[in-house]
XYZ file of C-alpha atoms in Angstrom:
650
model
C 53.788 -51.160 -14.968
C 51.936 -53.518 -16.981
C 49.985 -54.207 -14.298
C 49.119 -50.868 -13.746
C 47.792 -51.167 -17.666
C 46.152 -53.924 -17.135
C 44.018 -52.565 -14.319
C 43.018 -49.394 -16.251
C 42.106 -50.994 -19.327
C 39.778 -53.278 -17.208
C 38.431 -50.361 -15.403
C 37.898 -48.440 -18.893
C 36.005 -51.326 -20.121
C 33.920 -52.167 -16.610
C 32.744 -48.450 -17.060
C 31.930 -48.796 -20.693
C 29.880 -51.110 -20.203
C 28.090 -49.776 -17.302
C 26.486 -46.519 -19.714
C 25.772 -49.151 -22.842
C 23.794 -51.068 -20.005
C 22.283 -47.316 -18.757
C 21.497 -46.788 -22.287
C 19.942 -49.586 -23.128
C 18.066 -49.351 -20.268
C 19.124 -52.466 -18.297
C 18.705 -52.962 -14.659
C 20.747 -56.292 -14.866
C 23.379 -57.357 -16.863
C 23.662 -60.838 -19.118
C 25.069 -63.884 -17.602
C 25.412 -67.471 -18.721
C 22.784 -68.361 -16.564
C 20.214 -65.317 -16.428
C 18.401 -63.173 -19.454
C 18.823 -59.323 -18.746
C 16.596 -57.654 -16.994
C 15.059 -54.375 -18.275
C 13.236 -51.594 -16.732
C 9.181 -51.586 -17.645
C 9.115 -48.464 -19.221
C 12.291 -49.622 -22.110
C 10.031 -52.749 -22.756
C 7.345 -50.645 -23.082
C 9.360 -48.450 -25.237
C 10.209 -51.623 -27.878
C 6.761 -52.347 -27.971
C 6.227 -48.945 -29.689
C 8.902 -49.638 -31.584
C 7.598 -52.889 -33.378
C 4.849 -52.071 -36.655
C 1.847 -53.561 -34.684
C 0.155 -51.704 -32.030
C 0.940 -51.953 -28.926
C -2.497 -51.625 -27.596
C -4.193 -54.386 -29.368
C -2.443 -56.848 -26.817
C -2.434 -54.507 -23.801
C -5.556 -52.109 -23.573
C -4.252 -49.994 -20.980
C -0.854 -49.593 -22.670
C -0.682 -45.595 -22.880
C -2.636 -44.862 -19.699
C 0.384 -47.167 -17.797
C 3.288 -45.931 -19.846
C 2.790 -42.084 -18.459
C 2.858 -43.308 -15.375
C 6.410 -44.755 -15.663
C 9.606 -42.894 -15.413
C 10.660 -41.289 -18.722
C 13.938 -42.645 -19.847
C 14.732 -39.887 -22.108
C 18.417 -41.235 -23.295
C 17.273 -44.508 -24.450
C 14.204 -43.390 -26.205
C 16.097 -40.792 -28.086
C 18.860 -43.119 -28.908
C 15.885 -45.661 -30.239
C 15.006 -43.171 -32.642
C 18.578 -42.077 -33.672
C 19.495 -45.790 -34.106
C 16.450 -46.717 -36.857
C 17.356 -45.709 -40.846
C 14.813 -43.705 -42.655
C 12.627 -46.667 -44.131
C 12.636 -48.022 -40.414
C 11.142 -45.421 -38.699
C 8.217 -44.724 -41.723
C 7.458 -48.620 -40.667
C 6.563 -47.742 -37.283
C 4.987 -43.700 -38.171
C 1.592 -44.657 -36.838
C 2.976 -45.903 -33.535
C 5.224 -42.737 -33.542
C 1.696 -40.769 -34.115
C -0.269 -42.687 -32.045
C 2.654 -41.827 -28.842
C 2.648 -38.398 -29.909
C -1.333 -37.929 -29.825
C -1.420 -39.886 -26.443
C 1.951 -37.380 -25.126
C -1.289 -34.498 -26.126
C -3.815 -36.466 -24.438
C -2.058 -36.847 -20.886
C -1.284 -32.902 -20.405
C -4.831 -32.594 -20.073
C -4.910 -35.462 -17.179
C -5.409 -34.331 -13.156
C -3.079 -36.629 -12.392
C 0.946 -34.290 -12.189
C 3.175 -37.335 -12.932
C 1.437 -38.448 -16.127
C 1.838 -34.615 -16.938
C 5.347 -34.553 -16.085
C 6.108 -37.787 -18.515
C 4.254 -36.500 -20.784
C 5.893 -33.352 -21.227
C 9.754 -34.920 -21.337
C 8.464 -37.900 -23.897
C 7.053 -34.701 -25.918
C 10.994 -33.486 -25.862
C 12.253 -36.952 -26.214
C 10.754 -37.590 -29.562
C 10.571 -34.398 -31.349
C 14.513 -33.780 -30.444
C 14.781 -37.259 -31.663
C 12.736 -37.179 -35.038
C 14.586 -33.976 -35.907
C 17.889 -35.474 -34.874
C 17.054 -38.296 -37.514
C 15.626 -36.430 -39.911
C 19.334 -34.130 -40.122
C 20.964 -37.167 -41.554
C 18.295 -38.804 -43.519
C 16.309 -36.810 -45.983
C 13.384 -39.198 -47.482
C 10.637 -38.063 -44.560
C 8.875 -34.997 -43.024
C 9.169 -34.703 -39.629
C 4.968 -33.040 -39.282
C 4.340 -35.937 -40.935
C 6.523 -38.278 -38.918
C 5.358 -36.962 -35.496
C 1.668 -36.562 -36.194
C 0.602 -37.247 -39.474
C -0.265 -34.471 -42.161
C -4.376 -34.969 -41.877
C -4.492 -34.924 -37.221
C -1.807 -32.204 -37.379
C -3.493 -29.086 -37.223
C -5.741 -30.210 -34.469
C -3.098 -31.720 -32.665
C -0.742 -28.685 -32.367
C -3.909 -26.781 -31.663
C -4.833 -28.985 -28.831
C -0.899 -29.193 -27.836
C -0.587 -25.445 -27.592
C -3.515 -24.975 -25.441
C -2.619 -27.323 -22.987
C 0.900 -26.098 -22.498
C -0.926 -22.024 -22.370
C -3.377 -23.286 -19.666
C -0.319 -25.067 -17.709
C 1.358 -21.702 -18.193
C -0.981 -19.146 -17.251
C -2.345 -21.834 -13.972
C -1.364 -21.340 -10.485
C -0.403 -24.832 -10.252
C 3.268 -26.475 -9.412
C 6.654 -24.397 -10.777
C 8.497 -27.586 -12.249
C 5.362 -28.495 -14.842
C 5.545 -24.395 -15.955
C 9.562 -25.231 -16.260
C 8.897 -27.998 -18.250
C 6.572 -26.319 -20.384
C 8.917 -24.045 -20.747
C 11.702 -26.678 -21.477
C 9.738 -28.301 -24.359
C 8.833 -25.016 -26.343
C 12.280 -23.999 -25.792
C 13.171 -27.500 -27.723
C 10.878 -27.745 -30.599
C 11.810 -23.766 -31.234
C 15.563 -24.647 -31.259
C 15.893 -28.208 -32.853
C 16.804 -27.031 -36.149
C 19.860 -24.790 -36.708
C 17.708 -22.105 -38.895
C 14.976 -21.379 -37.232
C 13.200 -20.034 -40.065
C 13.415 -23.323 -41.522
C 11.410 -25.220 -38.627
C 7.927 -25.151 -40.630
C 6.200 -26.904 -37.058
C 6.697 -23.306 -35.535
C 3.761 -22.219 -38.826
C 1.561 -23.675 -35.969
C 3.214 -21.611 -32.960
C 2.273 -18.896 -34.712
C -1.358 -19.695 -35.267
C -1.558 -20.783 -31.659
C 0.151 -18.209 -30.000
C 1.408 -18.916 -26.377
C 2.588 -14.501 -26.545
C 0.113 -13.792 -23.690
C 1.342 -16.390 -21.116
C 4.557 -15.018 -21.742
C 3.935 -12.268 -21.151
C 2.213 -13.175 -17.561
C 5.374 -14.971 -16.215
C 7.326 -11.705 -16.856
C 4.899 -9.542 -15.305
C 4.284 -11.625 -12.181
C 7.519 -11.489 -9.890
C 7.465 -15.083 -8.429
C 6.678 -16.516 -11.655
C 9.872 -14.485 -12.989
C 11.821 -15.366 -10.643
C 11.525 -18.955 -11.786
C 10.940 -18.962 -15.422
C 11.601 -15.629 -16.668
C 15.193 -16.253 -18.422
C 13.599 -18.642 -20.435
C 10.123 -16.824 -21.059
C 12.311 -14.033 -22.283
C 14.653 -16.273 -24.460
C 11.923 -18.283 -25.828
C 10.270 -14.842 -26.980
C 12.887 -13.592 -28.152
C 13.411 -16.717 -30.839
C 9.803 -16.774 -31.718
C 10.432 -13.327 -32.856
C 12.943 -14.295 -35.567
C 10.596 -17.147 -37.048
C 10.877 -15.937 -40.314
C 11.019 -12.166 -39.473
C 11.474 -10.825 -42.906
C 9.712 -13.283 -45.233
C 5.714 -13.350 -43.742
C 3.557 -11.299 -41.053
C 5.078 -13.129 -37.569
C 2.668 -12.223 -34.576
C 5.218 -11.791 -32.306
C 6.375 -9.219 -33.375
C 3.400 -7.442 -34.020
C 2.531 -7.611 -30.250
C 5.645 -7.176 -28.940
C 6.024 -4.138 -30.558
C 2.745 -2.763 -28.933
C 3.133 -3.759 -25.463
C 3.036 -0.891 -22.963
C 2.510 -2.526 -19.232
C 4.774 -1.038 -17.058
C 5.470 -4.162 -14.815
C 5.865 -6.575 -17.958
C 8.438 -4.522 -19.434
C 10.104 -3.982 -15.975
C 9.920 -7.265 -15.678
C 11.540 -8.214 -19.235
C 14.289 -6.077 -18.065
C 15.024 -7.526 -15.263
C 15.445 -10.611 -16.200
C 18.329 -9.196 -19.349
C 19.870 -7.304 -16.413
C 19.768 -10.350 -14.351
C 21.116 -12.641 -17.143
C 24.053 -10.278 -17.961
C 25.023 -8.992 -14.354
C 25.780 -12.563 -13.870
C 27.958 -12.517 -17.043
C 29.963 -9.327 -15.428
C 30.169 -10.788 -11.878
C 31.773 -14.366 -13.408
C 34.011 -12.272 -15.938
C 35.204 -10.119 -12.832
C 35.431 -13.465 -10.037
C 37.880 -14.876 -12.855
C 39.481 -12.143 -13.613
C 40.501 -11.348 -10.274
C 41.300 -15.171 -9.578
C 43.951 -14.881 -12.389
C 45.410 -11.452 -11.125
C 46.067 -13.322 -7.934
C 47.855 -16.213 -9.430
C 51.241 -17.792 -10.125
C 50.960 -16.085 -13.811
C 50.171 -12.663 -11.899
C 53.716 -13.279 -10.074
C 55.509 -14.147 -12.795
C 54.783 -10.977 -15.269
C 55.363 -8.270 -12.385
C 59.047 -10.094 -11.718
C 59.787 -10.476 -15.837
C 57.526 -7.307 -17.177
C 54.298 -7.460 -19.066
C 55.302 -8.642 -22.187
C 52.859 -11.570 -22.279
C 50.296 -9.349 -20.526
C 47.803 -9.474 -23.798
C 48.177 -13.400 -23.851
C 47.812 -13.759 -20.588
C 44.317 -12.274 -20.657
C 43.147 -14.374 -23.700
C 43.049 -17.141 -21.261
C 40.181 -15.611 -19.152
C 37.043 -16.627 -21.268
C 33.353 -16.812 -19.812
C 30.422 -18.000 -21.937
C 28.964 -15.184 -23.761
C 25.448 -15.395 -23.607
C 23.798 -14.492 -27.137
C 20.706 -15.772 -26.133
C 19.644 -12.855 -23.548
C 21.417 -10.268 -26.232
C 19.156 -11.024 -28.808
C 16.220 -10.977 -26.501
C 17.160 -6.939 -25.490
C 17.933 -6.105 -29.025
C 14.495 -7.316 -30.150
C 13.246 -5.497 -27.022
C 15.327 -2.177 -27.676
C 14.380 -2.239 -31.704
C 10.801 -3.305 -31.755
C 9.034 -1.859 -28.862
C 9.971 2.258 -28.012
C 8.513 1.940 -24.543
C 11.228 -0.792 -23.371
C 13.626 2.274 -23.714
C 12.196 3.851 -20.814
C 13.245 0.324 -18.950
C 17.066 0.642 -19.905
C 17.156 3.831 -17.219
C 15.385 1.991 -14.900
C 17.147 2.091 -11.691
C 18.059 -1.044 -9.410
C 20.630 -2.019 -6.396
C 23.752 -3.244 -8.278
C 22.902 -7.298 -8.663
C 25.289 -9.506 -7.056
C 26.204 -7.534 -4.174
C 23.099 -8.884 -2.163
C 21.554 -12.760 -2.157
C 18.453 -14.532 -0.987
C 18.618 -18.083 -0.648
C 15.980 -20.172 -2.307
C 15.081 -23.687 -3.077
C 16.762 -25.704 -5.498
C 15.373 -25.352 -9.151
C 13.421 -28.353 -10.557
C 14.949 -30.987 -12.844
C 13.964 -29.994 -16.249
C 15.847 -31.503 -19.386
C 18.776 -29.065 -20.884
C 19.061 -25.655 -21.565
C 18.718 -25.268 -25.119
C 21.390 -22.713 -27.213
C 24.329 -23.894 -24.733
C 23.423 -20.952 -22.496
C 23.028 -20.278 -18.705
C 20.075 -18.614 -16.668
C 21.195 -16.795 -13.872
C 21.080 -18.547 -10.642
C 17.842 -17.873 -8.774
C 19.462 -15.720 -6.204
C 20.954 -13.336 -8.427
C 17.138 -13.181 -9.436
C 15.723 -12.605 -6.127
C 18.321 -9.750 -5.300
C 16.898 -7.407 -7.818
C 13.882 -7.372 -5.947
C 15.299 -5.573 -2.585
C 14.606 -1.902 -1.915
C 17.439 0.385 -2.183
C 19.929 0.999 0.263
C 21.517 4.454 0.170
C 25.228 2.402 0.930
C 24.731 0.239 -2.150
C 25.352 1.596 -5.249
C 22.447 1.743 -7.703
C 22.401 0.735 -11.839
C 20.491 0.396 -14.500
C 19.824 -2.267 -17.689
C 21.885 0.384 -19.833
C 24.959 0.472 -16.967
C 24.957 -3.059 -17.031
C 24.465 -3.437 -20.941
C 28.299 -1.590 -21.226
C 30.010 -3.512 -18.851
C 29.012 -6.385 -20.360
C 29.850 -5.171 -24.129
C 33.046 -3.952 -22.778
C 33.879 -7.279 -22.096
C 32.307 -8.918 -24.939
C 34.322 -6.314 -27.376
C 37.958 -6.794 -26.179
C 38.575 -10.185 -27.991
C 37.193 -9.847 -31.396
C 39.445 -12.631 -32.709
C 37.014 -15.254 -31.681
C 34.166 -15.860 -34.947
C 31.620 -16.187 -32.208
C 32.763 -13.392 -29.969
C 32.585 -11.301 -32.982
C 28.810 -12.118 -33.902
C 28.574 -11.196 -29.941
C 30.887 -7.821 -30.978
C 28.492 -6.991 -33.897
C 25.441 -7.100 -31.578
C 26.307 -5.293 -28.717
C 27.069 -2.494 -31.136
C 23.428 -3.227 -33.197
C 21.898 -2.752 -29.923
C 23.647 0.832 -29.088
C 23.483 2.285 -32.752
C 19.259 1.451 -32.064
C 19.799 3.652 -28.220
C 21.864 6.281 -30.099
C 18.987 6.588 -32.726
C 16.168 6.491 -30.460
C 15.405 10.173 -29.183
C 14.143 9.247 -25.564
C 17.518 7.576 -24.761
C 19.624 10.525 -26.073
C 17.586 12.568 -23.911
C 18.397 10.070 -20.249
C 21.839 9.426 -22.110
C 22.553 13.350 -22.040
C 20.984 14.136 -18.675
C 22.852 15.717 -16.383
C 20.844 15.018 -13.612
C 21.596 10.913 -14.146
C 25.078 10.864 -13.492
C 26.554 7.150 -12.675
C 30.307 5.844 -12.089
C 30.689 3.373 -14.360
C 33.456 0.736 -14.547
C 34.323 -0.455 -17.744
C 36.641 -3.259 -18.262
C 39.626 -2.266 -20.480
C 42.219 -4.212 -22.425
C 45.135 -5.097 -21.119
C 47.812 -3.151 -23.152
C 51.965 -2.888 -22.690
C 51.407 1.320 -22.630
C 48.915 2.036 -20.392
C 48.313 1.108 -16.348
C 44.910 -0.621 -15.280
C 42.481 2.526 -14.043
C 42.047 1.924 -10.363
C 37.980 2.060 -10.311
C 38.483 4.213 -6.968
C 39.517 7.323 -9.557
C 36.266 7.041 -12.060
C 33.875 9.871 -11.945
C 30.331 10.694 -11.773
C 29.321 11.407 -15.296
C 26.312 11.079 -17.626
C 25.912 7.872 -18.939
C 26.898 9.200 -22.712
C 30.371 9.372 -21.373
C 30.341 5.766 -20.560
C 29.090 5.194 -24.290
C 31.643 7.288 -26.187
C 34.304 5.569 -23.008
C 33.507 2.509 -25.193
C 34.162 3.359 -28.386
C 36.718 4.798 -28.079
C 38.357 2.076 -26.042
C 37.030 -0.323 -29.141
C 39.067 1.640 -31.784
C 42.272 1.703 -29.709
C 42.234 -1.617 -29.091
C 41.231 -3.102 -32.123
C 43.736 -2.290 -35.246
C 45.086 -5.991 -36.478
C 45.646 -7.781 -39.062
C 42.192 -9.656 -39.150
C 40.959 -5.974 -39.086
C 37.137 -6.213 -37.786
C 35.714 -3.286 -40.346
C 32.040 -4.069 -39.877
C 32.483 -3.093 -36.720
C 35.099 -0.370 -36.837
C 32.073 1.727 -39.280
C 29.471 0.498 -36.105
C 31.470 1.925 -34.108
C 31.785 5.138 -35.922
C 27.861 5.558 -36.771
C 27.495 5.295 -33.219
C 29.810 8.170 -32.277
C 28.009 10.263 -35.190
C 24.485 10.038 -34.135
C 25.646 10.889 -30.370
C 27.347 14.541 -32.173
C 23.898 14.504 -34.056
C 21.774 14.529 -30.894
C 24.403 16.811 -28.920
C 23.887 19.649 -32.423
C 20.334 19.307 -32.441
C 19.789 19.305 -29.079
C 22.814 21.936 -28.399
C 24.293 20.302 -25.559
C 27.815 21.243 -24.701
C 28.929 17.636 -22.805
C 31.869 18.104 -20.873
C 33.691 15.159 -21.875
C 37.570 14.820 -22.956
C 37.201 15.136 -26.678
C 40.904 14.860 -27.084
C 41.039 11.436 -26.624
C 38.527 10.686 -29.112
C 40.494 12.624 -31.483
C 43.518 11.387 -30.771
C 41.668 7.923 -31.206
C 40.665 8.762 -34.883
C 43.726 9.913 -35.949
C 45.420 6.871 -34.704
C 42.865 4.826 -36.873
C 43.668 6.501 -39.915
C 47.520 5.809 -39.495
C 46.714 2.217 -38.893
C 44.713 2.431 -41.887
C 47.364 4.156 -44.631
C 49.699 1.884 -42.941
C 48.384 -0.900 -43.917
C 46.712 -0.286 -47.188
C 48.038 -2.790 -48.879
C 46.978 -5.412 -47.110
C 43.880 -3.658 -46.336
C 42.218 -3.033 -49.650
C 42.688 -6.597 -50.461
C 39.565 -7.359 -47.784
C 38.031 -4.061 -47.254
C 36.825 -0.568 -48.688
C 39.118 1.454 -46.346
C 37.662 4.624 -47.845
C 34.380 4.330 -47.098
C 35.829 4.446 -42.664
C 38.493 6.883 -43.718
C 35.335 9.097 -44.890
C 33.797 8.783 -41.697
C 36.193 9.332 -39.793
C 37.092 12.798 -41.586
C 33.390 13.510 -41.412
C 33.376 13.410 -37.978
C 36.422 16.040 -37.662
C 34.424 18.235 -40.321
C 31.280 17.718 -38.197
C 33.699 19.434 -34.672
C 35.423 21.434 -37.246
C 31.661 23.524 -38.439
C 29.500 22.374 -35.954
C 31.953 22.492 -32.965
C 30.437 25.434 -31.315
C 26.824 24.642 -30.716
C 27.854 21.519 -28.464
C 31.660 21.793 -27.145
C 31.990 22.875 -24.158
C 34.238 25.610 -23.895
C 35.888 27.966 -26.585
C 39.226 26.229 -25.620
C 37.807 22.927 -26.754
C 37.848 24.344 -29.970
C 41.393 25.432 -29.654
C 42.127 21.669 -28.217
C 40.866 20.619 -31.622
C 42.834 22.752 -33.896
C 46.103 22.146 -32.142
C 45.189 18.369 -32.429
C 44.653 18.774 -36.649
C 47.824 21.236 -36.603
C 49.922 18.344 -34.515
C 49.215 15.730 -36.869
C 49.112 17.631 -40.263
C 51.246 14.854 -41.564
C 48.948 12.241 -41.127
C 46.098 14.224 -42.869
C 48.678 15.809 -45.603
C 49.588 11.713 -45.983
C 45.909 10.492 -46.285
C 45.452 12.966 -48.833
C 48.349 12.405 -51.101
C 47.398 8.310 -50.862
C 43.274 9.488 -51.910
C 44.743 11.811 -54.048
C 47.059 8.974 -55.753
C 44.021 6.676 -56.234
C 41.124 8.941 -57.286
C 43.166 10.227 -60.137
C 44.076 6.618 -61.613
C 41.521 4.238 -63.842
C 40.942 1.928 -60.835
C 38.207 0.095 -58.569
C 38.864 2.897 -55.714
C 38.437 6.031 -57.738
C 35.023 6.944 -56.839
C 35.458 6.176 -52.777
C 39.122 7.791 -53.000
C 37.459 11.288 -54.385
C 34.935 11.118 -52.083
C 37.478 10.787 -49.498
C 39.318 13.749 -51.293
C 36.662 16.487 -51.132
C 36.060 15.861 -47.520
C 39.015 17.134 -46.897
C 39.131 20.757 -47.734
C 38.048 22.014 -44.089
C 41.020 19.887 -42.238
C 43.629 20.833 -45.622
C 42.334 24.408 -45.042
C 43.173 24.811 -41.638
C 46.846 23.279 -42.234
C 47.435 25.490 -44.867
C 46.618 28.634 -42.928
C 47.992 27.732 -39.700
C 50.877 25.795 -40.189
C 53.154 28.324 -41.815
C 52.417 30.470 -39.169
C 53.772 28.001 -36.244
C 56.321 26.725 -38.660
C 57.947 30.621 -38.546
C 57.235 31.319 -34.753
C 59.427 28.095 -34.380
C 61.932 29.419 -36.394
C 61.938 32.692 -35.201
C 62.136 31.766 -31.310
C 64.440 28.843 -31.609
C 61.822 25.967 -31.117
C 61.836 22.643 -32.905
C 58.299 21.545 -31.162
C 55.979 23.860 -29.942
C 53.295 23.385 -26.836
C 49.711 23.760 -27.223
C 50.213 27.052 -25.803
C 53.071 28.123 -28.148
C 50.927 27.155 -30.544
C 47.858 28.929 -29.319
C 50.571 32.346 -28.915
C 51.549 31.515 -32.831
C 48.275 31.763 -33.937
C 46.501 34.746 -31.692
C 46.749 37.278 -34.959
C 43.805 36.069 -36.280
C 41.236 34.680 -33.872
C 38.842 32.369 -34.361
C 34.972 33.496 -33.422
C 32.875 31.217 -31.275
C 29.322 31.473 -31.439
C 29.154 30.802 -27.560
């Protein structure tokens, strides 16, 4: 045994060893007998590294050192290992590399291009990294000097456009790609990276714009022409004029837009199809045995353990698309094959330094099987289709901080399609009808849908399918309100559409009333605990809002008079949670205290609901009593209350 110890500890310590020697760039190790040998481009590094310059001993210093192999690690790690005093010694070196780094993207020659473009990324990752821990700098200063920086971010962003927007080799676009992507994201507030003041002068938007609309170009870059957009975007949004959003909120090309859509639908297809491969690899396990012999009692933790990567990334790139530009709406309808179901095989992808954000681009052949024609066997979709599958994943474990901010956004995204006329209109059509399979929490009460049984309906249904699933599934302790009252806007500028517009949606309004009701319980339930955190009132009014909004409104977009007799039943049946909900807004809008205002509120809302109680329940109440019936059927009900008929406006 100690042998075995022994062994392990030297192997630990061989291996150790072997990265400080990677790091440091060795090619041999130290002996007794020999000096270690380093590679030509980490001496060359050192050299930068002393005050002098380098060039006064060695003419031809920069012109050799892009044409050796960058060895990003140890240059990075040179610059993380030097204090703050340190690294102002050697600024003008710093400058100088940065200046020739310019220089050599302008060169014929592809490999000084290359190393030019990953020692870019090497040292402004590495000046920032510095500069998080050590405050007595500025990093403009520190990478180009205040007086040459202007011209040098000029000249920088015009070589990287022209590299862009040439037909010349994939990998130097990637990289192009790879270092905008890095100086956008090496701060954590993006607003607070003052080098992007010089992005915006110099904008790149156009070349963007190019990759997206040109299919083979998309195909390789467009997840990260499409992220990278979407973060210049939010450069200090709401504090100056940013030109990125002033174009983006113009464009109208057809293919560029298709082709920014794409490339979301792309991004979070591949989300769905990993969720669902996982998913089904659990179901199929020894944990899938076990709960079908013992029950499902751990059912809800046993699906806490099937976690994918959300990708925030490509969200924040469709909301920005969905909120600032009206014409991308006509994308989200846009119809394609369902991705995943067919693949092309292509050549591997180009080495290219991280993907910044901790997010994944979609592998290139879920890329290239968007661009088949359609097959009547294969089941078509849309961005919108694939939007909800994704957010119905997304939105079943809200427990998560960064799941939530994922949460909040998906329902950002569909309060701006509820709002947006166009997409009410395609949402409401009933000419677009799709199946679409949502993923649902697992819950002790209810069975797992088989997808076999899911209709054809319009793509509203799927919506309200959603939200309704969300407030179900969602009343806990850490009680997510912020997106409980999303939720509910949602659901009320849908009924606002479907009253303007007068559309009578056949769609199972019970549920969602049955849904509501629930919520409310949850809510007096809990009040204590409740009002300690949130402004319960302020849902509770919604929510009765909503019933007054079926209650008056009801007939110029249900679809049949019985709906309205579904509804009326459905107050009558749970009178006591109403009569409850009043006595506890009653209770607090007549006392001195922080909730009087929101409680009355709450109050006068609910004179239609209290109304209807009040007329119909003594009614039922004495044909129970007269026929011998303690609880009485909808259509008992219905028989109880046929002396005085409601009128429909049908």
């Amino acid at each position: 045994m100690v042998k075995c110890s022994v062994i392990y500890e030297a192997v630990k310590d061989s291996l150790t060893m072997a990265q400080v020697e990677k790091r440091g760039g060795l090619l041999r190790k130290s002996s007794a007998y020999k000096k270690p040998l380093k590679e030509k481009v980490v001496l060359m590094y050192d050299e930068i590294f002393m005050t002098e310059d380098p060039s006064k001993c060695s003419p031809r210093f920069w012109e050799e050192l892009f044409l050796m192999k960058v060895n990003l690690e140890y240059l990075e790690g040179k610059l993380e290992s030097l204090d703050g005093e340190e690294l102002m010694k050697i600024k003008d070196n710093i400058n100088c590399l940065f200046q020739h780094c310019i220089q050599a993207l302008g060169e014929e020659h592809p490999i000084r291009v290359v190393n030019a473009l990953q020692t870019l990324c090497a040292l402004i990752r590495g000046v920032h990294q510095k500069n998080k821990s050590t405050s007595g700098f500025d990093i403009i200063n520190m990478l180009m000097g205040f007086d040459k920086a202007e011209l040098c971010m000029k000249n920088l962003m015009e070589s990287l456009d022209s590299l862009l927007c040439a037909e010349g080799s994939e990998s130097l676009k990637s990289l192009c790609l790879k270092l905008l992507l890095c100086l956008v994201t090496v701060t954590d507030n993006i607003s607070q990276n003052t080098i992007l003041e010089y992005v915006m002068i110099n904008s790149i938007f156009e070349a963007i714009l190019q990759i997206l609309s040109h299919p083979p170009s998309r195909r390789e870059h467009g997840y990260d022409a499409v992220v990278l957009l979407a973060l210049l975007v939010n450069y200090r949004k709401y504090e100056s004029v940013n030109p990125y959003i002033v174009k983006l909120s113009i464009v109208d090309d057809e293919a560029t837009l298709n082709g920014m859509g794409l490339v979301i639908a792309q991004a979070l297809s591949e989300y769905n199809r990993q969720y669902k491969d996982k998913e089904e690899e659990h179901q199929g396990g020894f944990f899938s045995a076990l709960t079908n012999m013992v029950g499902s009692m751990f059912i809800a933790d046993a699906h806490e353990k099937i976690s994918v990567q959300t990708n925030e990334a490509i969200l924040l790139a469709l909301y920005e698309a969905v909120h600032l530009n009206r014409n991308f709406i006509t994308v989200l309808a846009q119809s394609h094959p369902e991705m995943g179901l067919v693949t092309t095989p292509v050549g591997p992808a180009p080495a290219t330094p991280a993907t910044p954000l901790g997010t994944t681009p979609p592998s290139s052949d879920v890329i290239s099987s968007v661009e088949l024609p359609l097959d009547a066997d294969v089941q078509t979709s849309n961005l919108l289709i694939t939007f909800l599958k994704y957010s119905s994943i997304v939105m079943q474990d809200t427990k998560d901080e960064h799941r939530l901010h994922s949460g909040k956004l998906c329902l950002i995204i569909l309060t701006c399609i509820a709002e947006d006329q166009y997409a009410n209109a395609f949402l409401h059509d009933d000419n677009m009808n799709f199946r679409v399979n949502l993923h649902r929490m697992p819950m002790r009460h209810r069975k797992k849908a088989a997808d076999k049984n899911l209709p054809c309906r319009p793509l509203v249904c799927a919506v309200l399918d959603l939200m309704v699933e969300f407030i179900v599934t969602h009343m806990m302790k850490e009680f997510p309100m912020d997106l409980y009252v999303r939720c509910i806007q949602v659901v009320h500028k849908l009924l606002c559409y479907q009253k303007k517009c007068r559309v009578r949606l056949h769609y199972t309004w019970r549920e969602l009333w049955s849904a509501l009701i629930n919520l409310l319980k949850f809510l007096m339930s809990n009040e204590t605990v409740l009002l300690a955190k949130h402004n319960i009132f302020t849902l509770a009014l919604m929510i009765v809002n909503l019933f007054n909004m079926f209650i008056t409104y009801g007939d110029t977009f249900l679809p049949t008079p019985s709906s309205y007799d579904e509804l009326y039943y459905e107050i009558i049946r749970m009178h006591q949670s109403f009569d409850n909900l009043y006595s506890m807004v009653l209770r607090l809008s007549t006392n001195a205290g922080q909730w009087k205002e929101a409680a009355s509120k709450v109050t006068h809302a609910l004179v239609n609901i209290r109304a209807i109680i009040n007329h119909f329940n003594p009614k039922i109440e004495s044909y129970a009593a007269v026929n011998h019936i303690s609880q009485l059927s909808e259509e008992q009900s219905s028989r109880a209350t046929t002396t005085e008929p409601t009128c429909y406006n049908y």
